[in-house]
């Protein structure tokens, strides 16, 4: 599969490399995580550039993504892209509604799974962006629900509390800025 960027067709292996991400541009915000050869790249979605293209490519072509994912909309969502060994390994996307962070997507590429990346993404995201210790999870699947439970976020045993969010069908697949969240 390929991605088109600035009129050039690019193979996904190249798109997922940190070398492509950093060629002729530097992402605005790097989040250090203390792991060797690993860091996170923050994206606020504006302007849509390489970081957003990598997240979008993983969303579209990444493999066994869940149909329960809210669609990634760079203009509305923020994201953290996990880079390990010079390769895009996974990401988390979210948006803020009524002052509370709503986790929209969590994804780790197949060959990076079972290495603690999803856990590190969630923990770092919570520490950096969930100021009140509470966040919503947009339609979690069984695997992600298990992760949030393991972290103590669903059961109330952890530092953060995750509340499952299920939008009303027929109104839209996810909440928009005009809707409010339960208090």
XYZ file of N, CA, C and O in Angstrom:
732
model
N 0.837 -1.169 0.000
C 0.000 0.000 0.000
C 0.887 1.239 0.000
O 1.995 1.217 0.503
N 0.340 2.320 -0.510
C 1.095 3.559 -0.625
C 0.270 4.735 -0.129
O -0.951 4.672 -0.033
N 0.968 5.815 0.176
C 0.369 7.070 0.605
C 0.876 8.140 -0.344
O 2.041 8.091 -0.777
N 0.034 9.096 -0.664
C 0.499 10.209 -1.482
C 0.751 11.394 -0.576
O -0.078 11.752 0.257
N 1.936 11.972 -0.706
C 2.304 13.131 0.097
C 3.041 14.114 -0.790
O 4.047 13.767 -1.408
N 2.521 15.328 -0.896
C 3.077 16.390 -1.724
C 3.328 15.915 -3.151
O 4.394 16.126 -3.724
N 2.346 15.211 -3.713
C 2.401 14.767 -5.095
C 3.279 13.569 -5.358
O 3.499 13.193 -6.497
N 3.798 12.957 -4.319
C 4.683 11.799 -4.467
C 4.070 10.595 -3.769
O 3.577 10.697 -2.661
N 4.102 9.467 -4.429
C 3.602 8.222 -3.836
C 4.697 7.613 -2.975
O 5.830 7.468 -3.421
N 4.327 7.284 -1.728
C 5.313 6.795 -0.769
C 4.838 5.468 -0.207
O 3.697 5.337 0.236
N 5.719 4.488 -0.195
C 5.428 3.179 0.369
C 5.248 3.318 1.881
O 5.919 4.103 2.538
N 4.331 2.525 2.468
C 4.055 2.625 3.902
C 5.270 2.330 4.765
O 5.419 2.907 5.841
N 6.155 1.443 4.315
C 7.367 1.186 5.095
C 8.168 2.470 5.277
O 8.724 2.731 6.342
N 8.211 3.298 4.243
C 8.914 4.573 4.336
C 8.139 5.542 5.225
O 8.724 6.242 6.055
N 6.805 5.593 5.075
C 5.971 6.488 5.881
C 6.111 6.177 7.364
O 6.142 7.076 8.203
N 6.219 4.911 7.714
C 6.307 4.515 9.115
C 7.708 4.663 9.701
O 7.929 4.386 10.867
N 8.679 5.125 8.899
C 10.039 5.297 9.412
C 10.197 6.706 9.995
O 9.670 7.683 9.466
N 10.939 6.796 11.093
C 11.206 8.093 11.707
C 12.013 8.973 10.764
O 11.878 10.193 10.783
N 12.825 8.361 9.920
C 13.618 9.127 8.961
C 12.709 9.964 8.062
O 12.947 11.142 7.843
N 11.628 9.352 7.529
C 10.697 10.108 6.682
C 10.002 11.186 7.502
O 9.852 12.323 7.053
N 9.594 10.859 8.720
C 8.885 11.805 9.576
C 9.705 13.060 9.825
O 9.183 14.167 9.831
N 11.022 12.904 10.004
C 11.882 14.038 10.343
C 12.606 14.668 9.156
O 13.305 15.646 9.328
N 12.463 14.121 7.943
C 13.101 14.708 6.768
C 12.390 16.002 6.394
O 11.179 16.027 6.194
N 13.132 17.087 6.340
C 12.650 18.419 5.956
C 11.609 18.989 6.912
O 10.924 19.940 6.567
N 11.442 18.402 8.080
C 10.524 18.975 9.061
C 10.848 18.402 10.431
O 11.440 17.337 10.554
N 10.456 19.138 11.433
C 10.620 18.671 12.803
C 9.284 18.836 13.502
O 8.740 19.936 13.528
N 8.738 17.767 14.042
C 7.476 17.904 14.771
C 7.619 18.922 15.900
O 8.699 19.097 16.472
N 6.526 19.607 16.215
C 6.549 20.677 17.204
C 6.876 20.201 18.611
O 7.526 20.901 19.372
N 6.411 19.024 18.982
C 6.535 18.623 20.371
C 6.937 17.153 20.483
O 6.232 16.275 20.013
N 8.071 16.912 21.106
C 8.543 15.560 21.378
C 8.329 15.317 22.871
O 8.706 16.135 23.704
N 7.718 14.197 23.210
C 7.484 13.836 24.600
C 8.457 12.716 24.957
O 8.389 11.626 24.395
N 9.378 13.013 25.851
C 10.351 12.016 26.295
C 9.663 11.016 27.211
O 8.841 11.396 28.047
N 9.981 9.738 27.066
C 9.375 8.723 27.920
C 10.407 7.930 28.702
O 10.063 7.020 29.442
N 11.667 8.271 28.552
C 12.702 7.624 29.332
C 13.137 6.261 28.837
O 14.016 5.642 29.413
N 12.518 5.771 27.778
C 12.897 4.470 27.223
C 13.967 4.681 26.147
O 13.900 5.627 25.378
N 14.924 3.793 26.098
C 15.979 3.896 25.107
C 15.415 3.694 23.703
O 14.624 2.786 23.472
N 15.784 4.563 22.787
C 15.348 4.500 21.391
C 13.834 4.619 21.228
O 13.271 4.142 20.244
N 13.152 5.262 22.193
C 11.707 5.447 22.098
C 11.328 6.848 22.571
O 11.914 7.378 23.511
N 10.341 7.433 21.895
C 9.798 8.733 22.297
C 8.433 8.895 21.646
O 8.030 8.093 20.800
N 7.717 9.929 22.057
C 6.407 10.207 21.500
C 6.450 11.537 20.771
O 7.142 12.468 21.190
N 5.703 11.628 19.676
C 5.583 12.869 18.921
C 4.140 13.336 19.092
O 3.202 12.598 18.780
N 3.958 14.552 19.596
C 2.629 15.115 19.828
C 2.125 15.794 18.560
O 2.878 16.439 17.842
N 0.838 15.675 18.322
C 0.196 16.351 17.201
C -1.091 16.993 17.674
O -1.933 16.349 18.287
N -1.248 18.283 17.372
C -2.529 18.929 17.650
C -3.420 18.935 16.416
O -4.517 19.478 16.435
N -2.952 18.306 15.330
C -3.765 18.160 14.127
C -3.735 19.328 13.176
O -4.294 19.248 12.093
N -3.091 20.427 13.531
C -3.074 21.606 12.684
C -1.663 22.154 12.587
O -1.065 22.428 13.629
N -1.139 22.347 11.428
C -1.662 21.924 10.135
C -1.439 20.423 9.946
O -0.616 19.830 10.638
N -2.174 19.870 9.023
C -2.007 18.448 8.735
C -0.679 18.279 8.000
O -0.489 18.814 6.923
N 0.229 17.580 8.642
C 1.548 17.379 8.066
C 1.955 15.918 8.248
O 1.101 15.042 8.341
N 3.217 15.656 8.361
C 3.700 14.276 8.366
C 3.202 13.458 9.557
O 2.820 12.303 9.384
N 3.218 14.014 10.750
C 2.766 13.256 11.915
C 1.326 12.795 11.731
O 0.982 11.636 11.985
N 0.476 13.684 11.266
C -0.930 13.353 11.033
C -1.079 12.331 9.910
O -1.958 11.473 9.960
N -0.199 12.406 8.905
C -0.232 11.424 7.808
C 0.142 10.023 8.310
O -0.448 9.039 7.896
N 1.120 9.948 9.213
C 1.523 8.648 9.745
C 0.383 8.043 10.568
O 0.031 6.876 10.398
N -0.210 8.848 11.457
C -1.339 8.352 12.257
C -2.485 7.938 11.338
O -3.076 6.875 11.509
N -2.786 8.754 10.349
C -3.854 8.430 9.407
C -3.579 7.163 8.621
O -4.471 6.353 8.378
N -2.320 6.966 8.238
C -1.958 5.753 7.499
C -2.144 4.526 8.377
O -2.653 3.498 7.925
N -1.736 4.613 9.640
C -1.931 3.478 10.539
C -3.415 3.215 10.762
O -3.831 2.064 10.860
N -4.202 4.265 10.844
C -5.646 4.111 11.021
C -6.259 3.404 9.823
O -7.097 2.516 9.972
N -5.820 3.780 8.630
C -6.421 3.254 7.402
C -5.861 1.914 6.972
O -6.576 1.081 6.442
N -4.561 1.722 7.161
C -3.893 0.554 6.593
C -3.238 -0.344 7.637
O -2.558 -1.287 7.288
N -3.417 -0.012 8.909
C -2.654 -0.637 9.966
C -2.888 -2.100 10.202
O -2.129 -2.741 10.880
N -3.927 -2.684 9.711
C -4.157 -4.099 9.978
C -5.499 -4.310 10.629
O -6.503 -3.844 10.119
N -5.483 -4.982 11.775
C -6.742 -5.363 12.396
C -7.293 -4.277 13.311
O -7.529 -4.475 14.486
N -7.511 -3.086 12.751
C -8.103 -2.021 13.540
C -9.557 -2.358 13.821
O -10.219 -3.030 13.061
N -10.034 -1.868 14.941
C -11.393 -2.176 15.383
C -12.402 -1.269 14.703
O -12.170 -0.083 14.531
N -13.533 -1.830 14.358
C -14.594 -1.016 13.768
C -15.202 -0.094 14.812
O -15.950 0.813 14.473
N -14.880 -0.305 16.084
C -15.419 0.574 17.119
C -14.635 1.882 17.228
O -15.058 2.780 17.935
N -13.503 1.991 16.520
C -12.741 3.224 16.560
C -13.550 4.382 16.009
O -14.197 4.264 14.972
N -13.493 5.509 16.679
C -14.000 6.739 16.090
C -13.019 7.114 14.983
O -11.818 6.916 15.117
N -13.515 7.623 13.897
C -12.654 7.989 12.781
C -11.671 9.083 13.191
O -12.024 10.030 13.884
N -10.420 8.947 12.779
C -9.398 9.946 13.089
C -9.624 11.176 12.232
O -9.660 11.102 11.001
N -9.816 12.308 12.890
C -10.033 13.581 12.214
C -8.976 14.552 12.736
O -9.131 15.106 13.834
N -7.871 14.727 12.010
C -6.766 15.538 12.527
C -7.195 16.936 12.976
O -6.663 17.449 13.958
N -8.137 17.541 12.296
C -8.567 18.892 12.643
C -9.250 18.943 14.009
O -9.286 19.984 14.653
N -9.809 17.823 14.468
C -10.544 17.780 15.735
C -9.807 17.028 16.831
O -10.117 17.192 18.007
N -8.891 16.154 16.456
C -8.242 15.280 17.421
C -6.793 15.681 17.649
O -6.157 16.258 16.775
N -6.287 15.333 18.809
C -4.874 15.437 19.116
C -4.322 14.020 19.102
O -5.077 13.058 19.154
N -3.015 13.888 19.033
C -2.450 12.547 18.985
C -1.045 12.475 19.537
O -0.340 13.483 19.607
N -0.684 11.278 19.953
C 0.688 10.954 20.310
C 1.099 9.765 19.456
O 0.434 8.733 19.463
N 2.170 9.928 18.721
C 2.708 8.887 17.870
C 3.922 8.293 18.572
O 4.850 9.017 18.943
N 3.922 6.989 18.783
C 4.996 6.304 19.491
C 6.055 5.872 18.483
O 5.771 5.135 17.549
N 7.282 6.342 18.675
C 8.401 5.970 17.821
C 9.318 5.051 18.621
O 9.734 5.395 19.723
N 9.610 3.879 18.081
C 10.540 2.935 18.719
C 11.500 2.441 17.643
O 11.088 2.041 16.560
N 12.776 2.445 17.967
C 13.804 1.972 17.043
C 13.642 2.585 15.652
O 13.694 1.900 14.634
N 13.412 3.896 15.625
C 13.274 4.658 14.373
C 12.092 4.225 13.516
O 12.118 4.354 12.289
N 11.029 3.724 14.142
C 9.856 3.245 13.422
C 8.595 3.668 14.178
O 8.578 3.643 15.411
N 7.553 4.053 13.448
C 6.266 4.376 14.071
C 5.634 3.071 14.539
O 5.324 2.198 13.744
N 5.480 2.930 15.849
C 5.009 1.673 16.426
C 3.541 1.709 16.807
O 2.881 0.667 16.829
N 2.996 2.869 17.111
C 1.597 2.966 17.518
C 1.221 4.403 17.810
O 2.040 5.317 17.679
N -0.009 4.606 18.237
C -0.484 5.961 18.527
C -1.702 5.905 19.446
O -2.341 4.866 19.615
N -2.018 7.054 20.003
C -3.256 7.282 20.725
C -3.793 8.630 20.231
O -3.021 9.560 19.992
N -5.112 8.716 20.000
C -5.729 9.986 19.615
C -6.844 10.306 20.596
O -7.451 9.414 21.182
N -7.118 11.591 20.757
C -8.152 12.046 21.676
C -8.630 13.431 21.292
O -8.046 14.101 20.452
N -9.721 13.835 21.923
C -10.186 15.211 21.815
C -10.703 15.643 23.173
O -11.001 14.809 24.027
N -10.773 16.925 23.360
C -11.267 17.459 24.623
C -12.698 17.940 24.426
O -12.991 18.700 23.509
N -13.587 17.473 25.281
C -14.984 17.911 25.273
C -15.382 18.268 26.697
O -15.176 17.468 27.614
N -15.916 19.445 26.869
C -16.340 19.911 28.193
C -15.216 19.816 29.219
O -15.442 19.488 30.378
N -13.982 20.050 28.787
C -12.850 20.045 29.692
C -12.334 18.669 30.073
O -11.434 18.552 30.897
N -12.901 17.610 29.504
C -12.469 16.245 29.806
C -11.928 15.616 28.528
O -12.502 15.767 27.452
N -10.828 14.885 28.652
C -10.223 14.210 27.508
C -11.048 12.966 27.149
O -11.442 12.208 28.030
N -11.294 12.801 25.848
C -12.018 11.630 25.342
C -11.062 10.852 24.447
O -10.690 11.317 23.367
N -10.648 9.668 24.922
C -9.757 8.813 24.154
C -10.527 8.265 22.959
O -11.559 7.633 23.123
N -10.045 8.529 21.757
C -10.736 8.095 20.549
C -10.133 6.818 19.968
O -10.844 5.940 19.538
N -8.810 6.736 19.899
C -8.168 5.581 19.290
C -6.893 5.227 20.048
O -6.175 6.109 20.513
N -6.639 3.937 20.121
C -5.387 3.404 20.640
C -5.013 2.268 19.701
O -5.817 1.373 19.463
N -3.810 2.341 19.147
C -3.412 1.312 18.197
C -1.915 1.071 18.293
O -1.117 2.013 18.387
N -1.515 -0.189 18.261
C -0.114 -0.592 18.190
C 0.006 -1.564 17.021
O -0.777 -2.513 16.902
N 0.989 -1.317 16.166
C 1.198 -2.185 15.010
C 1.510 -3.606 15.460
O 2.117 -3.816 16.516
N 1.106 -4.566 14.645
C 1.196 -5.991 14.998
C 2.552 -6.402 15.570
O 2.630 -7.031 16.613
N 3.637 -6.102 14.870
C 4.935 -6.609 15.311
C 5.514 -5.852 16.509
O 6.592 -6.183 16.987
N 4.796 -4.860 17.057
C 5.214 -4.160 18.271
C 4.343 -4.509 19.477
O 4.561 -4.003 20.570
N 3.360 -5.352 19.259
C 2.452 -5.699 20.355
C 3.139 -6.564 21.398
O 4.130 -7.217 21.125
N 2.575 -6.528 22.601
C 3.045 -7.321 23.746
C 4.439 -6.882 24.201
O 5.231 -7.681 24.681
N 4.724 -5.593 23.997
C 5.999 -5.024 24.434
C 5.784 -3.841 25.388
O 6.722 -3.085 25.645
N 4.544 -3.637 25.839
C 4.246 -2.567 26.784
C 3.998 -1.208 26.164
O 3.870 -0.212 26.875
N 3.911 -1.141 24.831
C 3.747 0.137 24.158
C 2.380 0.748 24.438
O 2.282 1.943 24.752
N 1.311 -0.025 24.356
C -0.032 0.513 24.616
C -0.121 1.039 26.043
O -0.659 2.131 26.285
N 0.427 0.292 26.973
C 0.420 0.714 28.380
C 1.188 2.023 28.550
O 0.736 2.948 29.227
N 2.356 2.114 27.921
C 3.166 3.325 28.022
C 2.477 4.518 27.353
O 2.518 5.635 27.870
N 1.829 4.273 26.209
C 1.072 5.339 25.553
C -0.012 5.885 26.482
O -0.145 7.099 26.650
N -0.802 4.998 27.075
C -1.904 5.431 27.937
C -1.381 6.134 29.187
O -1.875 7.202 29.563
N -0.389 5.553 29.841
C 0.144 6.153 31.063
C 0.734 7.538 30.787
O 0.488 8.479 31.542
N 1.508 7.676 29.717
C 2.101 8.973 29.385
C 1.023 9.963 29.000
O 1.050 11.123 29.421
N 0.051 9.520 28.204
C -1.060 10.395 27.812
C -1.795 10.910 29.048
O -2.069 12.112 29.162
N -2.101 10.028 29.967
C -2.791 10.439 31.196
C -1.962 11.457 31.976
O -2.482 12.496 32.406
N -0.671 11.180 32.146
C 0.195 12.078 32.909
C 0.302 13.452 32.264
O 0.306 14.475 32.947
N 0.370 13.479 30.941
C 0.582 14.740 30.226
C -0.709 15.530 29.953
O -0.667 16.762 29.898
N -1.842 14.835 29.780
C -3.023 15.517 29.254
C -4.309 15.356 30.064
O -5.272 16.068 29.817
N -4.364 14.451 31.004
C -5.579 14.230 31.810
C -5.405 14.877 33.172
O -5.156 14.206 34.175
N -5.547 16.176 33.211
C -5.242 16.957 34.405
C -6.087 16.586 35.620
O -5.598 16.620 36.744
N -7.350 16.268 35.432
C -8.235 15.970 36.564
C -8.246 14.502 36.949
O -8.998 14.107 37.832
N -7.442 13.673 36.269
C -7.372 12.259 36.599
C -8.539 11.441 36.071
O -8.669 10.267 36.396
N -9.390 12.053 35.241
C -10.549 11.368 34.672
C -10.521 11.548 33.165
O -10.184 12.619 32.656
N -10.872 10.490 32.448
C -11.023 10.591 31.000
C -12.095 9.610 30.538
O -12.473 8.704 31.260
N -12.599 9.854 29.335
C -13.588 8.970 28.733
C -12.917 8.108 27.670
O -11.967 8.537 27.021
N -13.426 6.895 27.511
C -12.964 5.994 26.460
C -14.116 5.840 25.481
O -15.200 5.385 25.854
N -13.892 6.216 24.229
C -14.925 6.126 23.197
C -15.055 4.688 22.718
O -14.181 4.175 22.034
N -16.116 4.014 23.109
C -16.458 2.659 22.676
C -15.280 1.678 22.742
O -14.816 1.188 21.722
N -14.780 1.371 23.933
C -13.641 0.452 24.016
C -13.997 -0.963 23.571
O -15.114 -1.417 23.780
N -13.034 -1.624 22.936
C -13.228 -3.032 22.591
C -12.715 -3.881 23.756
O -12.203 -3.352 24.752
N -12.859 -5.190 23.664
C -12.482 -6.074 24.772
C -11.002 -5.979 25.127
O -10.632 -5.982 26.302
N -10.131 -5.871 24.101
C -8.692 -5.797 24.368
C -8.325 -4.509 25.100
O -7.563 -4.522 26.058
N -8.881 -3.386 24.626
C -8.537 -2.127 25.289
C -9.155 -2.061 26.684
O -8.520 -1.570 27.620
N -10.366 -2.560 26.835
C -10.999 -2.589 28.154
C -10.139 -3.392 29.135
O -9.952 -3.005 30.291
N -9.581 -4.492 28.677
C -8.698 -5.309 29.507
C -7.453 -4.516 29.923
O -7.016 -4.590 31.074
N -6.882 -3.744 29.002
C -5.716 -2.925 29.307
C -6.062 -1.872 30.358
O -5.340 -1.705 31.341
N -7.178 -1.149 30.169
C -7.553 -0.108 31.120
C -7.846 -0.701 32.496
O -7.536 -0.105 33.514
N -8.403 -1.889 32.514
C -8.656 -2.579 33.779
C -7.337 -2.964 34.443
O -7.155 -2.776 35.656
N -6.392 -3.497 33.664
C -5.069 -3.876 34.179
C -4.362 -2.674 34.800
O -3.690 -2.803 35.830
N -4.544 -1.507 34.198
C -3.920 -0.284 34.704
C -4.651 0.270 35.924
O -4.165 1.214 36.558
N -5.824 -0.303 36.244
C -6.616 0.186 37.368
C -7.470 1.389 37.031
O -8.051 2.009 37.906
N -7.591 1.716 35.758
C -8.339 2.896 35.346
C -9.846 2.665 35.317
O -10.606 3.611 35.445
N -10.289 1.445 35.122
C -11.729 1.157 35.087
C -12.230 0.787 36.476
O -13.291 1.215 36.902
N -11.459 0.036 37.205
C -11.890 -0.458 38.514
C -11.712 0.550 39.634
O -12.130 0.295 40.760
N -11.061 1.659 39.340
C -10.837 2.654 40.372
C -9.631 2.382 41.248
O -9.441 3.032 42.272
N -8.811 1.418 40.879
C -7.628 1.084 41.671
C -6.400 1.903 41.280
O -5.375 1.830 41.949
N -6.493 2.651 40.191
C -5.325 3.368 39.692
C -5.414 4.858 39.960
O -6.367 5.365 40.540
N -4.399 5.546 39.496
C -4.311 6.992 39.667
C -5.319 7.729 38.786
O -5.718 8.848 39.092
N -5.754 7.089 37.696
C -6.673 7.703 36.748
C -7.954 6.892 36.655
O -7.947 5.678 36.867
N -9.047 7.570 36.309
C -10.323 6.895 36.154
C -10.793 7.018 34.706
O -10.899 8.120 34.170
N -11.066 5.882 34.089
C -11.571 5.840 32.713
C -13.066 5.507 32.756
O -13.466 4.539 33.390
N -13.847 6.317 32.064
C -15.292 6.105 31.999
C -15.637 5.736 30.561
O -15.289 6.466 29.626
N -16.308 4.607 30.392
C -16.675 4.158 29.053
C -17.790 5.032 28.504
O -18.755 5.339 29.200
N -17.661 5.419 27.240
C -18.596 6.317 26.577
C -19.169 5.612 25.358
O -18.415 5.107 24.520
N -20.483 5.578 25.262
C -21.154 4.948 24.131
C -22.145 5.942 23.537
O -23.213 6.147 24.091
N -21.771 6.593 22.425
C -22.665 7.568 21.797
C -23.971 6.919 21.341
O -24.027 5.727 21.046
N -25.007 7.719 21.286
C -26.308 7.244 20.816
C -26.242 7.045 19.314
O -25.858 7.947 18.563
N -26.581 5.858 18.844
C -26.573 5.564 17.406
C -27.691 6.339 16.721
O -28.755 6.554 17.276
N -27.398 6.754 15.499
C -28.358 7.531 14.739
C -28.077 9.018 14.861
O -28.404 9.791 13.990
N -27.434 9.412 15.954
C -27.068 10.802 16.149
C -25.710 11.068 15.529
O -25.439 12.114 15.001
N -24.843 10.080 15.558
C -23.496 10.205 15.011
C -22.625 9.163 15.659
O -22.972 8.601 16.692
N -21.482 8.898 15.056
C -20.598 7.873 15.594
C -19.784 8.363 16.777
O -19.260 7.600 17.537
N -19.671 9.666 16.931
C -18.975 10.197 18.087
C -19.568 11.551 18.430
O -20.269 12.155 17.629
N -19.299 12.017 19.624
C -19.810 13.300 20.057
C -19.106 14.410 19.283
O -17.959 14.307 18.926
N -19.817 15.491 19.076
C -19.167 16.656 18.488
C -19.142 17.760 19.546
O -19.661 17.606 20.642
N -18.535 18.870 19.224
C -18.346 19.940 20.185
C -19.632 20.535 20.730
O -19.616 21.199 21.763
N -20.780 20.336 20.087
C -22.023 20.907 20.562
C -22.700 20.026 21.607
O -23.655 20.457 22.231
N -22.215 18.812 21.806
C -22.822 17.912 22.779
C -22.052 17.979 24.091
O -20.901 18.390 24.125
N -22.701 17.584 25.162
C -22.040 17.603 26.456
C -21.916 16.186 26.981
O -22.659 15.302 26.591
N -20.979 15.996 27.866
C -20.736 14.695 28.464
C -21.440 14.608 29.814
O -21.670 15.625 30.461
N -21.754 13.404 30.254
C -22.369 13.263 31.569
C -21.406 13.725 32.659
O -20.206 13.574 32.541
N -21.943 14.310 33.695
C -21.106 14.832 34.800
C -21.033 13.829 35.923
O -21.875 13.103 36.205
